[in-house]
PDB file of C-alpha atoms in Angstrom:
ATOM      1  CA  MET A   1       0.017   0.026   0.047  1.00 64.00           C
ATOM      2  CA  CYS A   2       1.317   3.405  -0.958  1.00 67.00           C
ATOM      3  CA  PRO A   3      -1.115   6.277  -0.549  1.00 65.00           C
ATOM      4  CA  ILE A   4       1.500   8.894  -1.390  1.00 69.00           C
ATOM      5  CA  LEU A   5       3.818   7.997  -4.298  1.00 68.00           C
ATOM      6  CA  PHE A   6       5.770  11.143  -4.553  1.00 68.00           C
ATOM      7  CA  ASP A   7       6.110  14.097  -1.964  1.00 69.00           C
ATOM      8  CA  PHE A   8       7.599  17.299  -3.277  1.00 70.00           C
ATOM      9  CA  GLY A   9       7.146  19.266  -0.044  1.00 73.00           C
ATOM     10  CA  THR A  10       4.782  22.264   0.298  1.00 75.00           C
ATOM     11  CA  VAL A  11       4.288  25.548  -1.358  1.00 76.00           C
ATOM     12  CA  THR A  12       2.791  28.789   0.081  1.00 78.00           C
ATOM     13  CA  ILE A  13       0.285  30.653  -1.992  1.00 79.00           C
ATOM     14  CA  PHE A  14      -1.400  33.756  -0.416  1.00 74.00           C
ATOM     15  CA  GLY A  15      -0.486  32.488   2.987  1.00 73.00           C
ATOM     16  CA  ALA A  16      -1.902  28.943   2.511  1.00 72.00           C
ATOM     17  CA  THR A  17       0.430  26.116   2.656  1.00 75.00           C
ATOM     18  CA  ILE A  18      -0.441  23.483   0.063  1.00 73.00           C
ATOM     19  CA  PRO A  19       1.181  20.094  -0.072  1.00 70.00           C
ATOM     20  CA  LEU A  20       2.627  18.997  -3.394  1.00 71.00           C
ATOM     21  CA  ARG A  21       1.943  15.281  -3.540  1.00 71.00           C
ATOM     22  CA  VAL A  22       1.106  12.598  -5.997  1.00 73.00           C
ATOM     23  CA  GLY A  23      -1.029   9.924  -4.451  1.00 74.00           C
ATOM     24  CA  GLY A  24      -1.279   6.415  -5.707  1.00 78.00           C
ATOM     25  CA  TYR A  25      -5.172   6.425  -5.835  1.00 81.00           C
ATOM     26  CA  GLY A  26      -5.094   9.792  -7.753  1.00 82.00           C
ATOM     27  CA  LEU A  27      -2.499   8.662 -10.348  1.00 88.00           C
ATOM     28  CA  MET A  28      -4.329   5.407 -11.043  1.00 90.00           C
ATOM     29  CA  TYR A  29      -7.641   7.217 -11.199  1.00 87.00           C
ATOM     30  CA  ALA A  30      -6.273   9.650 -13.904  1.00 91.00           C
ATOM     31  CA  LEU A  31      -4.768   6.845 -15.827  1.00 94.00           C
ATOM     32  CA  ALA A  32      -8.029   4.955 -15.609  1.00 94.00           C
ATOM     33  CA  VAL A  33      -9.993   8.012 -16.977  1.00 92.00           C
ATOM     34  CA  LEU A  34      -7.503   8.402 -19.815  1.00 94.00           C
ATOM     35  CA  VAL A  35      -7.739   4.631 -20.921  1.00 95.00           C
ATOM     36  CA  GLY A  36     -11.423   4.650 -20.868  1.00 93.00           C
ATOM     37  CA  TRP A  37     -11.497   7.973 -22.865  1.00 93.00           C
ATOM     38  CA  ARG A  38      -9.277   6.760 -25.666  1.00 94.00           C
ATOM     39  CA  LEU A  39     -11.078   3.427 -25.914  1.00 94.00           C
ATOM     40  CA  MET A  40     -14.515   4.774 -25.927  1.00 92.00           C
ATOM     41  CA  CYS A  41     -13.700   7.580 -28.400  1.00 92.00           C
ATOM     42  CA  TRP A  42     -11.984   5.134 -30.750  1.00 94.00           C
ATOM     43  CA  LEU A  43     -14.876   2.833 -30.881  1.00 94.00           C
ATOM     44  CA  GLY A  44     -17.712   5.388 -30.881  1.00 93.00           C
ATOM     45  CA  ARG A  45     -16.089   7.263 -33.906  1.00 93.00           C
ATOM     46  CA  GLN A  46     -16.261   4.115 -35.992  1.00 92.00           C
ATOM     47  CA  ARG A  47     -20.037   4.759 -36.525  1.00 91.00           C
ATOM     48  CA  TYR A  48     -20.453   8.450 -35.417  1.00 93.00           C
ATOM     49  CA  PRO A  49     -17.292  10.250 -36.313  1.00 91.00           C
ATOM     50  CA  GLU A  50     -18.940  13.700 -35.814  1.00 89.00           C
ATOM     51  CA  ALA A  51     -20.421  13.026 -32.309  1.00 91.00           C
ATOM     52  CA  PRO A  52     -18.592  14.865 -29.416  1.00 93.00           C
ATOM     53  CA  TRP A  53     -17.396  11.723 -27.804  1.00 93.00           C
ATOM     54  CA  THR A  54     -14.817  13.489 -25.598  1.00 93.00           C
ATOM     55  CA  ASP A  55     -17.426  15.876 -24.261  1.00 93.00           C
ATOM     56  CA  MET A  56     -19.878  13.018 -23.596  1.00 93.00           C
ATOM     57  CA  TYR A  57     -17.271  10.959 -21.796  1.00 92.00           C
ATOM     58  CA  PHE A  58     -16.020  13.597 -19.474  1.00 92.00           C
ATOM     59  CA  PHE A  59     -19.357  15.081 -18.598  1.00 93.00           C
ATOM     60  CA  SER A  60     -20.467  11.507 -17.695  1.00 92.00           C
ATOM     61  CA  ILE A  61     -17.244  10.947 -15.690  1.00 89.00           C
ATOM     62  CA  ILE A  62     -17.647  14.243 -13.814  1.00 90.00           C
ATOM     63  CA  GLY A  63     -21.234  13.277 -12.977  1.00 88.00           C
ATOM     64  CA  GLY A  64     -20.334   9.846 -12.032  1.00 85.00           C
ATOM     65  CA  VAL A  65     -17.471  11.032  -9.753  1.00 83.00           C
ATOM     66  CA  LEU A  66     -19.748  13.547  -7.950  1.00 85.00           C
ATOM     67  CA  GLY A  67     -22.530  11.107  -7.677  1.00 81.00           C
ATOM     68  CA  GLY A  68     -20.259   8.332  -6.259  1.00 78.00           C
ATOM     69  CA  ARG A  69     -18.623  10.786  -3.762  1.00 79.00           C
ATOM     70  CA  VAL A  70     -21.925  12.197  -2.576  1.00 79.00           C
ATOM     71  CA  LEU A  71     -23.420   8.679  -1.976  1.00 76.00           C
ATOM     72  CA  ASN A  72     -20.203   7.811  -0.141  1.00 72.00           C
ATOM     73  CA  ALA A  73     -20.694  10.852   2.117  1.00 75.00           C
ATOM     74  CA  LEU A  74     -24.292  10.034   2.721  1.00 76.00           C
ATOM     75  CA  LEU A  75     -23.346   6.351   3.848  1.00 70.00           C
ATOM     76  CA  ARG A  76     -20.914   7.825   6.234  1.00 69.00           C
ATOM     77  CA  LEU A  77     -23.228  10.323   7.953  1.00 72.00           C
ATOM     78  CA  ASP A  78     -22.901   8.316  11.279  1.00 71.00           C
ATOM     79  CA  ASP A  79     -19.082   8.679  11.219  1.00 69.00           C
ATOM     80  CA  ILE A  80     -19.292  12.325  10.250  1.00 70.00           C
ATOM     81  CA  ALA A  81     -21.787  13.016  13.148  1.00 76.00           C
ATOM     82  CA  ARG A  82     -19.535  11.300  15.623  1.00 75.00           C
ATOM     83  CA  GLY A  83     -16.483  13.230  14.460  1.00 70.00           C
ATOM     84  CA  HIS A  84     -14.733  10.180  13.167  1.00 64.00           C
ATOM     85  CA  VAL A  85     -14.170  11.858   9.897  1.00 64.00           C
ATOM     86  CA  THR A  86     -14.978  15.200   8.382  1.00 68.00           C
ATOM     87  CA  LEU A  87     -17.445  15.765   5.679  1.00 67.00           C
ATOM     88  CA  LEU A  88     -14.414  16.863   3.394  1.00 64.00           C
ATOM     89  CA  ASP A  89     -12.540  13.617   4.106  1.00 63.00           C
ATOM     90  CA  ALA A  90     -15.746  11.534   3.267  1.00 61.00           C
ATOM     91  CA  LEU A  91     -15.885  13.508  -0.038  1.00 61.00           C
ATOM     92  CA  ILE A  92     -12.226  13.152  -1.008  1.00 60.00           C
ATOM     93  CA  SER A  93     -11.526   9.584   0.296  1.00 59.00           C
ATOM     94  CA  GLY A  94     -13.215   7.830  -2.615  1.00 60.00           C
ATOM     95  CA  GLY A  95     -16.555   7.121  -3.901  1.00 64.00           C
ATOM     96  CA  VAL A  96     -19.279   4.352  -4.214  1.00 69.00           C
ATOM     97  CA  PHE A  97     -18.314   2.962  -7.615  1.00 73.00           C
ATOM     98  CA  LEU A  98     -21.845   1.606  -8.579  1.00 75.00           C
ATOM     99  CA  GLY A  99     -23.507   4.850  -7.389  1.00 78.00           C
ATOM    100  CA  GLY A 100     -21.276   6.665  -9.731  1.00 82.00           C
ATOM    101  CA  VAL A 101     -22.061   4.221 -12.570  1.00 83.00           C
ATOM    102  CA  VAL A 102     -25.736   4.875 -12.166  1.00 85.00           C
ATOM    103  CA  VAL A 103     -25.336   8.754 -12.238  1.00 88.00           C
ATOM    104  CA  GLY A 104     -22.823   8.678 -15.050  1.00 90.00           C
ATOM    105  CA  LEU A 105     -25.087   6.475 -17.185  1.00 91.00           C
ATOM    106  CA  VAL A 106     -28.055   8.826 -16.829  1.00 93.00           C
ATOM    107  CA  ILE A 107     -25.905  11.796 -18.029  1.00 94.00           C
ATOM    108  CA  TYR A 108     -24.506   9.601 -20.871  1.00 94.00           C
ATOM    109  CA  ILE A 109     -27.994   8.686 -22.005  1.00 95.00           C
ATOM    110  CA  LEU A 110     -29.136  12.280 -22.038  1.00 96.00           C
ATOM    111  CA  LEU A 111     -26.015  13.297 -24.098  1.00 95.00           C
ATOM    112  CA  MET A 112     -26.480  10.621 -26.544  1.00 94.00           C
ATOM    113  CA  LYS A 113     -30.008  11.466 -27.186  1.00 94.00           C
ATOM    114  CA  ARG A 114     -29.051  15.048 -27.646  1.00 94.00           C
ATOM    115  CA  HIS A 115     -26.343  14.293 -30.257  1.00 94.00           C
ATOM    116  CA  GLY A 116     -28.218  11.608 -32.162  1.00 93.00           C
ATOM    117  CA  VAL A 117     -26.145   8.681 -31.054  1.00 94.00           C
ATOM    118  CA  GLU A 118     -28.001   5.288 -30.971  1.00 94.00           C
ATOM    119  CA  ILE A 119     -28.035   4.418 -27.398  1.00 94.00           C
ATOM    120  CA  GLY A 120     -27.397   0.721 -27.816  1.00 94.00           C
ATOM    121  CA  TYR A 121     -24.345   1.424 -29.884  1.00 95.00           C
ATOM    122  CA  GLY A 122     -23.146   3.976 -27.353  1.00 94.00           C
ATOM    123  CA  PHE A 123     -23.507   1.569 -24.491  1.00 94.00           C
ATOM    124  CA  ASN A 124     -21.421  -1.061 -26.075  1.00 95.00           C
ATOM    125  CA  ALA A 125     -18.625   1.331 -26.853  1.00 95.00           C
ATOM    126  CA  LEU A 126     -18.659   2.605 -23.374  1.00 94.00           C
ATOM    127  CA  PHE A 127     -18.729  -0.875 -21.835  1.00 95.00           C
ATOM    128  CA  VAL A 128     -15.733  -2.033 -23.747  1.00 96.00           C
ATOM    129  CA  GLY A 129     -13.790   0.927 -22.151  1.00 94.00           C
ATOM    130  CA  LEU A 130     -15.084   0.714 -18.613  1.00 93.00           C
ATOM    131  CA  PRO A 131     -13.641  -2.760 -17.563  1.00 96.00           C
ATOM    132  CA  PRO A 132      -9.982  -1.923 -18.217  1.00 96.00           C
ATOM    133  CA  SER A 133     -10.421   1.610 -16.802  1.00 95.00           C
ATOM    134  CA  HIS A 134     -12.135   0.286 -13.665  1.00 94.00           C
ATOM    135  CA  ALA A 135      -9.425  -2.383 -13.176  1.00 96.00           C
ATOM    136  CA  ILE A 136      -6.710   0.424 -13.278  1.00 96.00           C
ATOM    137  CA  GLY A 137      -8.825   2.312 -10.744  1.00 92.00           C
ATOM    138  CA  ARG A 138      -9.007  -0.779  -8.461  1.00 93.00           C
ATOM    139  CA  VAL A 139      -5.190  -0.754  -8.421  1.00 93.00           C
ATOM    140  CA  GLY A 140      -5.434   2.745  -7.087  1.00 90.00           C
ATOM    141  CA  CYS A 141      -7.816   1.430  -4.366  1.00 88.00           C
ATOM    142  CA  LEU A 142      -5.112  -1.119  -3.428  1.00 89.00           C
ATOM    143  CA  LEU A 143      -2.351   1.597  -3.210  1.00 88.00           C
ATOM    144  CA  GLY A 144      -4.684   3.990  -1.332  1.00 84.00           C
ATOM    145  CA  GLY A 145      -5.967   1.400   1.095  1.00 84.00           C
ATOM    146  CA  CYS A 146      -9.712   1.821   0.410  1.00 83.00           C
ATOM    147  CA  CYS A 147     -12.225  -0.898  -0.380  1.00 86.00           C
ATOM    148  CA  TYR A 148     -10.196  -3.269   1.736  1.00 89.00           C
ATOM    149  CA  GLY A 149     -11.254  -6.794   2.514  1.00 91.00           C
ATOM    150  CA  ALA A 150     -12.124  -8.728   5.770  1.00 93.00           C
ATOM    151  CA  PRO A 151      -9.370 -10.562   7.806  1.00 94.00           C
ATOM    152  CA  THR A 152      -8.183 -13.783   6.242  1.00 95.00           C
ATOM    153  CA  ASP A 153      -5.696 -16.556   6.879  1.00 94.00           C
ATOM    154  CA  LEU A 154      -5.319 -17.100   3.110  1.00 94.00           C
ATOM    155  CA  PRO A 155      -1.778 -16.982   1.762  1.00 93.00           C
ATOM    156  CA  TRP A 156      -2.627 -14.071  -0.574  1.00 93.00           C
ATOM    157  CA  GLY A 157      -3.900 -11.882   2.200  1.00 93.00           C
ATOM    158  CA  ILE A 158      -2.363  -8.242   2.196  1.00 91.00           C
ATOM    159  CA  THR A 159      -1.355  -6.244   5.235  1.00 91.00           C
ATOM    160  CA  TYR A 160      -1.617  -2.419   5.475  1.00 87.00           C
ATOM    161  CA  HIS A 161       0.761  -0.279   7.498  1.00 87.00           C
ATOM    162  CA  ASN A 162      -0.013   3.293   6.509  1.00 80.00           C
ATOM    163  CA  GLU A 163      -1.517   5.636   9.063  1.00 81.00           C
ATOM    164  CA  LEU A 164      -3.020   7.931   6.592  1.00 76.00           C
ATOM    165  CA  ALA A 165      -5.138   5.214   5.062  1.00 75.00           C
ATOM    166  CA  HIS A 166      -6.192   4.295   8.612  1.00 79.00           C
ATOM    167  CA  ARG A 167      -7.389   7.953   9.349  1.00 77.00           C
ATOM    168  CA  LEU A 168      -9.145   8.600   6.117  1.00 71.00           C
ATOM    169  CA  MET A 169     -10.743   5.168   5.442  1.00 71.00           C
ATOM    170  CA  GLY A 170     -10.446   3.320   8.791  1.00 76.00           C
ATOM    171  CA  THR A 171      -8.148   0.665   7.137  1.00 84.00           C
ATOM    172  CA  PRO A 172      -7.016  -1.928   9.554  1.00 87.00           C
ATOM    173  CA  LEU A 173      -3.284  -2.029  10.043  1.00 90.00           C
ATOM    174  CA  GLY A 174      -1.156  -4.912  10.740  1.00 89.00           C
ATOM    175  CA  VAL A 175      -3.837  -7.481   9.919  1.00 92.00           C
ATOM    176  CA  PRO A 176      -3.918  -9.718   6.662  1.00 94.00           C
ATOM    177  CA  LEU A 177      -6.925  -8.992   4.664  1.00 94.00           C
ATOM    178  CA  HIS A 178      -8.639 -10.148   1.604  1.00 95.00           C
ATOM    179  CA  PRO A 179      -7.188  -8.128  -1.516  1.00 94.00           C
ATOM    180  CA  THR A 180     -10.657  -7.219  -2.660  1.00 95.00           C
ATOM    181  CA  PRO A 181      -9.518  -4.613  -5.129  1.00 94.00           C
ATOM    182  CA  LEU A 182      -7.432  -7.289  -6.870  1.00 95.00           C
ATOM    183  CA  TYR A 183     -10.430  -9.580  -7.139  1.00 97.00           C
ATOM    184  CA  GLU A 184     -12.173  -6.932  -8.949  1.00 96.00           C
ATOM    185  CA  VAL A 185      -9.164  -6.302 -11.232  1.00 97.00           C
ATOM    186  CA  GLY A 186      -9.335  -9.915 -12.187  1.00 97.00           C
ATOM    187  CA  VAL A 187     -13.007  -9.831 -12.934  1.00 97.00           C
ATOM    188  CA  GLU A 188     -12.859  -6.728 -14.995  1.00 97.00           C
ATOM    189  CA  LEU A 189      -9.957  -8.069 -17.185  1.00 98.00           C
ATOM    190  CA  LEU A 190     -11.954 -11.120 -17.898  1.00 98.00           C
ATOM    191  CA  LEU A 191     -14.909  -8.981 -18.790  1.00 98.00           C
ATOM    192  CA  PHE A 192     -12.673  -6.751 -20.991  1.00 97.00           C
ATOM    193  CA  ALA A 193     -11.544  -9.747 -22.954  1.00 97.00           C
ATOM    194  CA  ILE A 194     -15.159 -10.918 -23.586  1.00 97.00           C
ATOM    195  CA  ALA A 195     -16.212  -7.328 -24.529  1.00 96.00           C
ATOM    196  CA  LEU A 196     -13.472  -7.134 -27.143  1.00 95.00           C
ATOM    197  CA  ARG A 197     -14.391 -10.517 -28.620  1.00 95.00           C
ATOM    198  CA  LEU A 198     -18.037  -9.357 -28.867  1.00 96.00           C
ATOM    199  CA  TRP A 199     -17.138  -6.079 -30.335  1.00 95.00           C
ATOM    200  CA  PHE A 200     -15.277  -7.522 -33.355  1.00 93.00           C
ATOM    201  CA  ARG A 201     -18.165 -10.004 -33.910  1.00 92.00           C
ATOM    202  CA  ARG A 202     -20.756  -7.233 -34.430  1.00 90.00           C
ATOM    203  CA  PRO A 203     -22.687  -7.075 -31.103  1.00 93.00           C
ATOM    204  CA  ARG A 204     -26.271  -6.353 -30.917  1.00 94.00           C
ATOM    205  CA  PRO A 205     -27.542  -3.232 -29.268  1.00 92.00           C
ATOM    206  CA  PHE A 206     -26.789  -3.174 -25.583  1.00 93.00           C
ATOM    207  CA  ALA A 207     -25.255  -6.719 -25.676  1.00 96.00           C
ATOM    208  CA  ILE A 208     -21.775  -5.789 -24.289  1.00 96.00           C
ATOM    209  CA  ALA A 209     -23.452  -3.655 -21.553  1.00 95.00           C
ATOM    210  CA  ALA A 210     -25.829  -6.353 -20.616  1.00 96.00           C
ATOM    211  CA  VAL A 211     -22.929  -8.852 -20.346  1.00 97.00           C
ATOM    212  CA  TRP A 212     -21.035  -6.392 -18.151  1.00 96.00           C
ATOM    213  CA  PHE A 213     -24.198  -5.944 -15.956  1.00 96.00           C
ATOM    214  CA  VAL A 214     -24.598  -9.574 -15.244  1.00 97.00           C
ATOM    215  CA  GLY A 215     -20.893 -10.442 -14.953  1.00 97.00           C
ATOM    216  CA  TYR A 216     -19.815  -7.533 -12.781  1.00 96.00           C
ATOM    217  CA  GLY A 217     -23.181  -7.687 -10.870  1.00 96.00           C
ATOM    218  CA  LEU A 218     -22.596 -11.284  -9.848  1.00 97.00           C
ATOM    219  CA  ALA A 219     -18.923 -10.937  -9.093  1.00 97.00           C
ATOM    220  CA  ARG A 220     -19.499  -7.746  -7.100  1.00 95.00           C
ATOM    221  CA  PHE A 221     -22.354  -9.292  -5.081  1.00 96.00           C
ATOM    222  CA  ALA A 222     -20.044 -12.095  -4.060  1.00 96.00           C
ATOM    223  CA  ILE A 223     -16.955  -9.919  -3.367  1.00 95.00           C
ATOM    224  CA  GLU A 224     -19.112  -7.788  -0.930  1.00 94.00           C
ATOM    225  CA  PHE A 225     -19.336 -10.665   1.490  1.00 94.00           C
ATOM    226  CA  VAL A 226     -15.467 -10.435   1.996  1.00 94.00           C
ATOM    227  CA  ARG A 227     -15.312  -6.572   1.984  1.00 91.00           C
ATOM    228  CA  ALA A 228     -14.899  -5.020   5.492  1.00 86.00           C
ATOM    229  CA  ASP A 229     -15.029  -1.221   4.724  1.00 78.00           C
ATOM    230  CA  TYR A 230     -18.363   0.524   5.796  1.00 70.00           C
ATOM    231  CA  ARG A 231     -20.547   0.821   2.754  1.00 68.00           C
ATOM    232  CA  GLY A 232     -23.989   1.222   4.259  1.00 69.00           C
ATOM    233  CA  GLY A 233     -26.791  -1.303   3.834  1.00 72.00           C
ATOM    234  CA  PHE A 234     -30.369  -2.246   4.133  1.00 77.00           C
ATOM    235  CA  LEU A 235     -31.764  -5.461   5.722  1.00 81.00           C
ATOM    236  CA  PHE A 236     -29.046  -8.161   5.361  1.00 84.00           C
ATOM    237  CA  LEU A 237     -27.260  -6.779   2.227  1.00 89.00           C
ATOM    238  CA  SER A 238     -24.966  -3.766   1.574  1.00 88.00           C
ATOM    239  CA  THR A 239     -25.767  -1.027  -0.646  1.00 83.00           C
ATOM    240  CA  SER A 240     -23.599  -2.121  -3.503  1.00 86.00           C
ATOM    241  CA  GLN A 241     -25.174  -5.621  -3.247  1.00 92.00           C
ATOM    242  CA  TRP A 242     -28.644  -4.176  -3.848  1.00 92.00           C
ATOM    243  CA  ILE A 243     -27.380  -2.186  -6.782  1.00 88.00           C
ATOM    244  CA  SER A 244     -25.640  -5.361  -8.058  1.00 93.00           C
ATOM    245  CA  LEU A 245     -28.833  -7.268  -7.893  1.00 95.00           C
ATOM    246  CA  GLY A 246     -30.432  -4.555  -9.886  1.00 94.00           C
ATOM    247  CA  LEU A 247     -27.698  -4.670 -12.535  1.00 94.00           C
ATOM    248  CA  VAL A 248     -28.032  -8.445 -12.918  1.00 97.00           C
ATOM    249  CA  ALA A 249     -31.850  -8.226 -13.185  1.00 97.00           C
ATOM    250  CA  ILE A 250     -31.487  -5.539 -15.931  1.00 95.00           C
ATOM    251  CA  GLY A 251     -28.778  -7.525 -17.819  1.00 96.00           C
ATOM    252  CA  LEU A 252     -30.748 -10.746 -17.702  1.00 96.00           C
ATOM    253  CA  TRP A 253     -33.884  -9.155 -18.829  1.00 95.00           C
ATOM    254  CA  TRP A 254     -32.056  -7.584 -21.796  1.00 93.00           C
ATOM    255  CA  LEU A 255     -29.965 -10.605 -22.756  1.00 93.00           C
ATOM    256  CA  LEU A 256     -32.826 -13.173 -22.514  1.00 93.00           C
ATOM    257  CA  GLY A 257     -36.047 -11.096 -23.061  1.00 88.00           C
ATOM    258  CA  ARG A 258     -34.910  -8.604 -25.659  1.00 85.00           C
ATOM    259  CA  LEU A 259     -31.994 -10.282 -27.410  1.00 87.00           C
ATOM    260  CA  GLY A 260     -33.205 -13.857 -26.960  1.00 86.00           C
ATOM    261  CA  GLY A 261     -29.717 -14.965 -25.875  1.00 84.00           C
ATOM    262  CA  ARG A 262     -28.121 -14.076 -29.199  1.00 89.00           C
ATOM    263  CA  LEU A 263     -25.280 -11.479 -28.495  1.00 89.00           C
ATOM    264  CA  THR A 264     -24.123 -10.791 -32.100  1.00 87.00           C
ATOM    265  CA  GLU A 265     -25.755  -9.879 -35.425  1.00 83.00           C
ATOM    266  CA  PRO A 266     -25.834 -12.762 -38.001  1.00 81.00           C
ATOM    267  CA  PRO A 267     -23.212 -12.515 -40.558  1.00 72.00           C
ATOM    268  CA  SER A 268     -24.112 -10.272 -43.687  1.00 66.00           C
ATOM    269  CA  PRO A 269     -24.251 -11.803 -47.070  1.00 60.00           C
ATOM    270  CA  ALA A 270     -21.030 -10.173 -47.842  1.00 56.00           C
ATOM    271  CA  ASP A 271     -19.329 -11.825 -44.877  1.00 56.00           C
ATOM    272  CA  ARG A 272     -20.405 -15.379 -45.909  1.00 55.00           C
ATOM    273  CA  PRO A 273     -17.995 -17.348 -48.002  1.00 55.00           C
ATOM    274  CA  ALA A 274     -18.889 -17.622 -51.651  1.00 54.00           C
ATOM    275  CA  ARG A 275     -20.057 -21.278 -52.684  1.00 59.00           C
ATOM    276  CA  ARG A 276     -17.810 -23.187 -55.019  1.00 58.00           C
ATOM    277  CA  PRO A 277     -19.166 -24.048 -58.397  1.00 55.00           C
ATOM    278  CA  ALA A 278     -20.489 -27.525 -58.766  1.00 49.00           C
TER     279      ALA A 278
END
């Protein structure tokens, strides 16, 4: 774990002392945004070269980040009220990923409608870029100490030692924990491989997005059982588990009900091999 990768000291501007640091989480987050942006723009422009893909991507990202951080602060209201963390700490220490996804998707849909982009195509382009960018972001979680797992005796358990992560996120120190961010890295890389394979086989509208909804939803639901950071909850499930169940339901409804289980378009006549003369 390395919350601060580079520390260049401080600088004083108008009497305010500002630390000059590069955090592991922030660096990976920035890299994740860039990877997702390049992939989505490259794929989106294959059919809609005139659409403002960069604007659509970054407005959706901004909305998703704000939505995820606000939801994180809402889930930590008890900690804020008790003085365990400040509101600012809750807002800057990370966000609820699935909450950010929901808010970001709403903005993305509105922007696609405004610019005349077929929503099914836009979703497929987005969900090719999302898995690798999220995998990179989860490496940032590992470096920053957030989204940590429950104590474990398994040989791949990881142990945190940084006091800053303990203060901001409540990360347990000196105890082997499930490397839950790495579990998600593995899931997202697998989903990325599936998404790429589907993309180059002419996916049907929303097919790649629906596969991600089901695959990530099931994986996240299971991983939540070995997460130990506070995420809020209702009844016997965490907030993210309820959102995951919603994703799985939507994905299955689309895959089975709307697509009939067929993820790709049938080959066009031009793609079929010519018959040999008798």
